[in-house]
XYZ file of C-alpha atoms in Angstrom:
555
model
C 68.372 142.740 89.930
C 66.490 139.446 90.371
C 64.501 140.066 87.179
C 67.697 139.999 85.101
C 68.677 136.340 84.774
C 72.279 137.000 83.743
C 72.926 139.312 86.715
C 71.206 136.942 89.123
C 73.192 133.919 87.907
C 76.468 135.847 88.073
C 75.739 136.894 91.661
C 74.753 133.369 92.716
C 77.815 131.868 91.067
C 80.126 134.332 92.842
C 78.467 133.535 96.176
C 78.871 129.789 95.583
C 82.549 130.141 94.677
C 83.286 132.115 97.838
C 81.941 129.205 99.859
C 83.631 126.482 97.825
C 80.383 125.255 96.249
C 79.176 124.700 92.700
C 75.778 125.637 91.317
C 73.473 123.053 89.724
C 72.998 122.981 85.973
C 71.765 126.296 84.668
C 68.259 126.628 83.202
C 67.886 128.044 79.709
C 66.958 131.704 79.354
C 63.775 130.645 77.536
C 62.705 128.495 80.481
C 63.530 131.278 82.941
C 61.382 133.802 81.058
C 58.475 131.347 80.967
C 58.875 130.382 84.626
C 55.237 131.083 85.555
C 53.689 129.801 82.347
C 51.868 126.472 81.900
C 54.670 124.840 79.868
C 57.356 125.083 82.539
C 58.395 121.806 84.160
C 60.054 121.702 87.581
C 61.589 118.323 88.388
C 63.972 116.789 90.877
C 65.259 113.451 92.105
C 65.761 111.810 95.475
C 68.602 109.343 95.907
C 69.653 107.388 98.983
C 72.639 108.749 100.888
C 75.567 106.351 100.707
C 76.438 106.654 104.393
C 74.310 106.363 107.520
C 74.164 108.801 110.381
C 72.516 111.729 108.620
C 69.729 112.324 106.137
C 68.259 109.361 104.272
C 67.970 111.144 100.923
C 70.043 113.459 98.794
C 68.013 115.869 96.672
C 68.952 116.989 93.176
C 66.968 119.816 91.561
C 66.958 119.704 87.759
C 67.060 122.839 85.599
C 63.756 124.289 84.463
C 62.493 122.716 81.246
C 59.934 123.758 78.656
C 57.668 120.877 77.659
C 54.055 120.292 76.704
C 51.815 121.401 79.545
C 49.084 119.459 81.314
C 45.578 120.515 82.310
C 46.381 121.353 85.913
C 49.366 123.476 84.898
C 47.171 125.445 82.523
C 44.676 126.030 85.313
C 47.001 126.872 88.213
C 50.373 127.622 86.570
C 53.210 125.232 85.766
C 55.431 126.674 88.498
C 53.062 125.275 91.151
C 53.877 121.675 90.246
C 56.974 119.675 91.125
C 57.611 116.188 89.725
C 59.862 114.300 92.104
C 61.568 111.070 91.064
C 62.129 108.604 93.900
C 63.984 105.262 94.022
C 62.328 101.980 94.865
C 61.565 101.239 98.511
C 61.758 97.444 98.445
C 64.646 95.792 100.373
C 66.660 95.147 97.199
C 66.567 98.859 96.329
C 67.726 100.136 99.725
C 71.357 100.812 100.677
C 72.960 98.219 102.954
C 72.574 100.218 106.169
C 68.756 100.406 105.687
C 68.008 96.851 104.548
C 67.473 95.466 108.071
C 64.752 98.073 108.708
C 63.191 97.901 105.242
C 59.563 97.766 106.413
C 60.006 100.702 108.803
C 61.862 102.748 106.169
C 59.111 102.190 103.621
C 56.389 103.187 106.088
C 58.231 106.304 107.257
C 59.064 107.490 103.747
C 55.493 107.012 102.511
C 54.110 108.849 105.528
C 56.596 111.676 104.925
C 55.632 111.935 101.255
C 51.864 111.697 101.685
C 51.025 113.486 104.923
C 53.740 116.099 105.399
C 53.712 119.553 103.831
C 57.176 120.132 102.350
C 58.857 123.541 102.306
C 61.060 124.203 99.288
C 61.928 127.294 97.237
C 59.802 129.504 99.461
C 56.668 127.420 98.918
C 54.715 124.773 100.793
C 54.209 121.625 98.726
C 51.847 118.686 99.169
C 51.816 115.473 97.145
C 48.628 114.495 95.314
C 49.530 111.836 92.725
C 52.097 109.138 91.969
C 52.772 106.985 88.953
C 55.409 104.506 87.898
C 58.288 105.651 85.770
C 57.637 104.466 82.202
C 59.485 101.254 81.415
C 60.266 102.186 77.847
C 63.329 104.269 77.174
C 62.745 107.967 76.771
C 62.898 109.405 73.298
C 65.546 111.874 72.296
C 64.970 115.167 74.055
C 62.690 113.719 76.717
C 63.393 114.159 80.391
C 66.041 111.657 81.539
C 66.149 110.086 85.001
C 68.577 107.936 86.951
C 68.212 104.164 86.600
C 67.293 103.903 90.305
C 64.185 106.065 89.883
C 61.047 103.930 89.916
C 58.221 106.360 90.657
C 57.283 109.970 90.037
C 55.599 111.913 92.815
C 53.513 114.935 91.804
C 53.491 117.774 94.324
C 51.399 120.959 94.317
C 52.357 124.296 95.898
C 49.443 125.059 98.199
C 50.914 128.247 99.640
C 54.083 130.286 99.519
C 55.757 133.628 99.279
C 53.601 136.080 97.319
C 50.507 133.856 97.433
C 47.264 135.579 98.281
C 44.342 134.405 100.357
C 41.324 133.471 98.254
C 39.280 136.553 99.190
C 42.148 138.939 98.397
C 42.845 137.204 95.089
C 39.188 137.477 94.033
C 39.143 141.193 94.957
C 42.384 141.740 93.040
C 41.027 139.950 89.970
C 37.746 141.914 90.015
C 39.686 145.196 90.133
C 41.442 144.348 86.870
C 44.889 144.003 88.415
C 47.335 141.291 87.352
C 46.265 137.975 88.843
C 48.520 136.422 91.493
C 48.681 132.878 92.817
C 46.037 132.277 95.430
C 46.167 129.802 98.265
C 44.670 126.496 97.058
C 44.762 123.198 98.945
C 45.300 119.799 97.387
C 41.700 118.940 98.302
C 40.517 121.950 96.283
C 42.697 120.818 93.404
C 41.258 117.294 93.438
C 37.692 118.583 93.642
C 38.329 120.778 90.618
C 39.385 117.720 88.608
C 37.005 115.067 89.963
C 33.680 116.336 91.341
C 32.816 114.073 94.317
C 29.026 114.337 93.996
C 28.943 113.321 90.323
C 31.257 110.320 90.903
C 29.955 109.074 94.244
C 29.505 105.507 93.000
C 33.083 105.032 91.799
C 35.863 103.401 93.831
C 38.623 105.564 95.296
C 41.376 103.618 93.511
C 39.641 103.958 90.159
C 39.156 107.698 90.566
C 42.758 108.098 91.718
C 43.987 106.445 88.522
C 41.852 108.893 86.508
C 44.021 111.764 87.694
C 46.383 110.703 84.913
C 44.153 112.651 82.512
C 44.880 115.882 84.371
C 48.683 115.472 84.443
C 49.274 114.025 80.957
C 51.264 116.359 78.671
C 48.958 117.568 75.902
C 48.462 120.490 73.517
C 45.373 122.620 74.309
C 43.315 123.530 71.252
C 39.699 124.674 70.860
C 37.079 125.129 73.566
C 33.757 123.401 72.995
C 30.536 124.993 74.183
C 28.358 122.764 76.391
C 25.760 122.281 73.629
C 28.492 121.156 71.209
C 29.452 118.169 73.378
C 27.199 115.253 72.405
C 26.891 112.141 74.559
C 26.384 108.937 72.578
C 26.087 105.167 72.944
C 28.898 102.896 71.826
C 28.656 100.641 68.770
C 27.795 97.071 69.777
C 28.539 93.756 68.101
C 24.891 92.699 67.772
C 23.701 95.895 66.078
C 26.115 97.192 63.402
C 24.789 100.378 61.901
C 25.968 103.678 60.470
C 27.017 106.120 63.184
C 24.677 109.114 63.434
C 24.141 111.835 66.008
C 21.068 111.308 68.183
C 20.253 114.431 70.203
C 17.334 112.762 71.974
C 19.597 109.984 73.166
C 22.110 112.645 74.188
C 19.507 114.302 76.411
C 18.593 110.964 77.986
C 22.233 110.134 78.712
C 22.750 113.544 80.322
C 19.904 112.600 82.686
C 21.741 109.421 83.675
C 20.236 106.800 81.331
C 22.764 104.166 80.278
C 22.729 101.588 77.507
C 21.467 98.153 78.556
C 23.251 96.355 75.720
C 25.681 93.786 77.178
C 27.336 92.612 73.949
C 30.918 93.485 73.009
C 31.736 97.145 72.405
C 33.230 97.483 68.908
C 34.415 101.105 68.962
C 36.081 101.052 72.379
C 37.447 104.550 72.994
C 36.591 105.875 69.511
C 34.095 108.565 68.512
C 33.629 111.320 65.923
C 34.401 115.013 65.696
C 33.013 117.463 63.135
C 35.217 118.507 60.232
C 35.024 122.264 61.068
C 36.177 121.491 64.618
C 38.976 119.266 63.273
C 40.045 122.046 60.893
C 40.214 124.529 63.785
C 42.325 122.076 65.806
C 44.663 121.534 62.851
C 45.034 125.306 62.508
C 46.116 125.642 66.153
C 48.563 122.769 65.623
C 49.939 124.677 62.596
C 49.539 121.804 60.160
C 49.552 124.070 57.089
C 45.976 123.430 56.051
C 46.123 119.633 56.371
C 43.446 118.052 58.546
C 44.461 114.772 60.246
C 41.919 111.998 59.955
C 42.044 111.325 63.709
C 43.242 112.765 67.008
C 44.212 111.098 70.251
C 43.121 113.433 73.005
C 41.220 114.308 76.153
C 38.338 116.570 77.034
C 36.875 116.791 80.520
C 36.561 113.258 81.892
C 36.871 111.617 78.460
C 39.895 110.249 76.609
C 40.386 108.270 73.441
C 40.428 108.614 69.681
C 38.305 111.077 67.730
C 38.114 110.641 63.959
C 36.800 113.207 61.511
C 33.136 112.861 60.496
C 32.810 112.391 56.726
C 29.011 112.535 56.596
C 28.880 116.295 57.131
C 26.448 116.128 60.037
C 25.507 119.379 61.772
C 23.677 120.288 64.971
C 21.301 123.248 65.378
C 23.066 124.432 68.548
C 26.379 125.336 66.845
C 26.561 128.116 64.282
C 30.260 127.425 63.694
C 29.663 123.743 62.900
C 31.597 122.445 65.916
C 30.581 119.265 67.705
C 32.308 116.375 69.419
C 30.849 112.997 70.306
C 31.645 111.323 73.643
C 30.765 107.653 74.089
C 30.436 105.662 77.304
C 33.707 103.805 76.677
C 35.540 107.135 76.413
C 34.118 108.648 79.585
C 36.406 107.809 82.523
C 34.583 109.957 85.073
C 31.616 112.322 85.130
C 32.354 116.011 84.810
C 31.040 118.956 86.807
C 27.330 119.609 86.403
C 27.993 123.353 86.500
C 29.996 123.059 83.272
C 26.680 122.556 81.455
C 25.835 126.204 82.224
C 29.064 127.976 83.190
C 31.913 125.848 81.813
C 35.453 126.131 83.082
C 37.543 126.671 79.946
C 40.242 124.210 81.050
C 37.659 121.427 81.403
C 36.003 121.906 77.991
C 39.197 122.383 75.972
C 40.100 119.605 73.559
C 43.625 118.485 74.446
C 45.649 116.754 71.740
C 48.092 114.046 72.678
C 48.881 112.942 69.129
C 47.293 112.799 65.697
C 47.365 110.736 62.513
C 50.382 111.467 60.317
C 51.716 110.202 57.019
C 52.746 106.591 57.496
C 56.255 105.261 56.970
C 57.828 101.767 57.003
C 58.262 100.291 60.479
C 60.158 97.487 62.198
C 59.060 93.995 63.148
C 58.301 94.135 66.858
C 59.989 91.410 68.931
C 56.622 90.585 70.576
C 55.172 89.555 67.226
C 57.818 86.965 66.339
C 56.724 84.115 68.643
C 53.127 84.577 67.530
C 54.051 84.598 63.843
C 56.159 81.453 64.246
C 53.318 79.828 66.199
C 50.926 80.709 63.359
C 53.153 79.023 60.752
C 55.624 81.653 59.557
C 58.977 79.826 59.118
C 61.760 80.859 61.476
C 64.064 80.804 58.427
C 62.107 83.774 57.065
C 62.940 85.748 60.215
C 66.619 84.879 59.770
C 66.538 86.046 56.161
C 65.011 89.389 57.144
C 67.569 89.777 59.919
C 70.477 89.211 57.511
C 69.017 91.647 54.978
C 68.553 94.348 57.616
C 72.100 93.944 58.929
C 73.557 93.916 55.408
C 71.753 97.185 54.663
C 73.171 98.813 57.821
C 76.714 97.750 56.952
C 76.258 99.088 53.402
C 75.049 102.429 54.796
C 78.161 102.631 57.004
C 80.457 101.850 54.077
C 78.926 104.758 52.151
C 79.187 107.030 55.203
C 82.910 106.258 55.546
C 83.557 108.411 52.463
C 82.673 111.626 54.314
C 82.999 112.881 57.884
C 79.655 114.680 57.623
C 77.923 111.543 56.353
C 79.480 109.502 59.171
C 78.288 112.056 61.726
C 74.742 111.669 60.418
C 74.980 107.861 60.371
C 76.167 107.878 63.979
C 73.351 110.169 65.072
C 70.716 108.068 63.269
C 71.940 104.775 64.714
C 73.477 105.780 68.041
C 71.786 108.975 69.267
C 73.757 110.487 72.119
C 71.339 113.285 73.060
C 69.550 111.176 75.650
C 72.798 110.153 77.344
C 73.947 113.780 77.481
C 70.684 114.777 79.178
C 70.938 111.856 81.566
C 74.492 112.576 82.729
C 74.129 116.330 82.230
C 77.546 116.396 80.556
C 79.837 114.578 78.125
C 81.927 112.327 80.342
C 85.646 112.519 79.491
C 88.656 110.342 80.319
C 92.206 110.975 79.152
C 91.071 113.887 77.010
C 88.501 111.816 75.070
C 84.804 111.041 75.658
C 84.232 107.759 77.500
C 81.351 106.792 75.180
C 82.435 105.258 71.869
C 79.547 107.050 70.108
C 80.716 110.382 71.487
C 84.273 109.532 70.406
C 83.116 109.083 66.813
C 81.488 112.521 66.957
C 84.578 114.026 68.600
C 86.988 112.755 65.942
C 84.716 113.769 63.055
C 84.131 117.241 64.495
C 87.896 117.717 64.893
C 88.559 117.043 61.216
C 89.616 113.375 61.183
C 88.582 111.377 58.126
C 87.127 107.869 58.563
C 89.293 106.208 55.896
C 92.600 107.740 56.975
C 92.276 107.505 60.767
C 92.678 103.891 61.898
C 91.345 104.576 65.399
C 88.166 106.172 64.000
C 87.737 103.221 61.639
C 87.988 100.805 64.598
C 85.338 102.823 66.436
C 82.995 102.435 63.456
C 83.505 98.666 63.413
C 82.733 98.628 67.132
C 79.562 100.607 66.414
C 78.378 97.951 63.960
C 79.161 95.223 66.513
C 77.117 97.089 69.125
C 74.244 97.430 66.635
C 74.351 93.670 66.084
C 74.140 93.187 69.844
C 71.057 95.421 70.056
C 69.502 93.651 67.099
C 70.056 90.279 68.753
C 68.496 91.533 71.982
C 65.486 93.436 70.595
C 65.053 91.959 67.115
C 63.737 95.216 65.648
C 64.022 94.135 62.020
C 63.126 96.699 59.379
C 60.137 95.721 57.202
C 59.450 97.874 54.155
C 55.773 96.938 53.823
C 54.772 97.408 57.459
C 53.678 100.431 59.431
C 52.090 101.591 62.688
C 48.667 103.148 62.132
C 45.623 104.219 64.102
C 42.683 101.961 63.302
C 39.003 102.356 64.177
C 35.868 100.243 63.986
C 33.953 100.810 60.737
C 31.621 103.775 61.478
C 29.606 103.296 58.274
C 28.788 99.580 58.665
C 29.966 98.754 55.114
C 32.713 96.239 55.950
C 32.090 92.568 56.600
C 33.888 90.444 59.174
C 37.632 90.048 58.402
C 37.554 93.029 56.052
C 39.397 96.326 56.494
C 39.908 99.474 54.480
C 43.378 100.996 54.486
C 43.897 104.255 52.617
C 47.056 106.378 52.688
C 46.886 110.164 52.472
C 50.179 110.104 50.558
C 51.614 107.278 48.485
C 53.252 104.686 50.735
C 56.634 103.690 49.328
C 58.824 100.637 49.908
C 61.982 100.958 47.773
C 62.905 97.301 48.144
C 59.650 95.778 46.845
C 58.926 98.873 44.728
C 55.438 99.119 46.231
C 54.031 102.641 45.846
C 50.326 103.336 46.164
C 47.639 105.017 48.262
C 45.471 101.874 48.389
C 46.207 98.197 49.016
C 43.787 96.959 46.335
C 42.237 93.814 47.859
C 45.542 92.683 49.363
C 45.832 90.210 52.252
C 46.999 92.070 55.361
C 48.197 91.066 58.828
C 46.749 93.325 61.526
C 48.300 93.172 64.999
C 47.624 94.722 68.356
C 50.449 96.584 70.055
C 51.513 95.273 72.481
C 50.724 91.722 71.352
C 50.695 88.739 73.716
C 48.169 86.156 72.450
C 47.868 84.336 69.097
C 44.565 86.150 68.554
C 46.391 89.490 68.711
C 47.409 88.992 65.059
C 44.678 88.508 62.453
C 44.815 87.910 58.718
C 42.280 90.117 56.958
C 41.484 91.344 53.447
C 41.699 94.982 52.443
C 38.531 96.241 50.727
C 39.324 98.890 48.077
C 36.504 101.244 49.103
C 36.279 104.674 47.496
C 38.220 107.354 49.414
C 35.077 109.511 49.373
C 33.336 106.869 51.483
C 35.983 106.293 54.133
C 38.331 109.028 55.317
C 41.946 108.155 54.557
C 44.607 107.783 57.265
């Protein structure tokens, strides 16, 4: 019975054993049951074969995973997309037997990836997008990839077993029967995302990069009606004024009229959303009645930050009080004209990437240190903070040594092993013990050994502190009690002067060391930095203006 996962896996495992083979890592039962839903993620990796004379690549198929879906998966089904990790193709990345033909290998592989239809798992796949593997390390629980992987290729299943021709699928849908996958080409897919006629003046490379919006993992929330989507000009440096909806200007912009102002845009990527719409989004996100002050998201061809309108503006075309503003700096490509009359739900859904949360103390980013020293902050102050941070970590470990459970938590907080387990797909063992020192600490604690009575476990803890010192020396992520990462927007009410900010916390911000605890900064001098920061101008000293919370929405 192929519908029963347990029976199917048992049968496949028996077949593999009879032939002296092993099955790949098993998918979870939850992922198997959701195999055709939008949140399913199918991934794999290519790696170069170590020996010549056969295939160039080995292929490893990862187990099915459940993650946040993207727009295309919600439209066509997550099972129609395959994310393929590939190693670098430069001479230094190739195995020795391919280095002499590096240029030919690169050309052949790219041609194979781009122009060839690939048959796998009973389906015919075609690539449509590629992006670099993120440089930053994945967070705990995120998908892990081999160090050699440099790019991710996105493939789409155009056809396959059980797929129906377009005419048959339409007839089946109109009859009320359960919808099946229909044959769709990559060209159809791209046209659905980026309408060619509406974006005729844009460069191919620019439009290609915009496909990121369609494959970014997001959470779908509310659908906006066409008359609830308001086009608006940006805020410019030479004309600061309170942000207000202008429906006449909206109509003109829909007809193609653009702003002629050439001064600096002050609200780059930021616009407003009505409070009723924000409340509906928060309800879908299950935030227990709390409404975030801002959302990072996408809708149609727009991306950016939307903050909640505090003026209570309404529009006559929405009985439910929903509206969303889209500025020129947010719009990355023009949407389909037909969506103004008959919108496709996937293209008018507000997709949340993240949202404003209660703020907590952060760490001093390594990028900021050279700029701070250049601007006059003594290097001795950095050394003092470093010593204080390290002393606090050692003190935490000393407390944790009194209890195995406390030590287990300390180890997880400071040396999370989840990512390594996902990366290697196992806990690597040698001589009956895990090879990783962090895993060894967990192993000893979970088997009942006490930190203060087991000398070997105590030595492992000292090694853990030494490793932490090494990471601290390399990254310099020094804890700062009165620092935080926050979303910031240009003043929408035009009440702040140059070098003034307003910073309001939804909940009291607490720093135990300095004993600071308040929801406002009360005219305090503040350093505001871009992230990432590269230039001296990326850090500015400003003054916080204690404006009434009823005037500016708190973050």
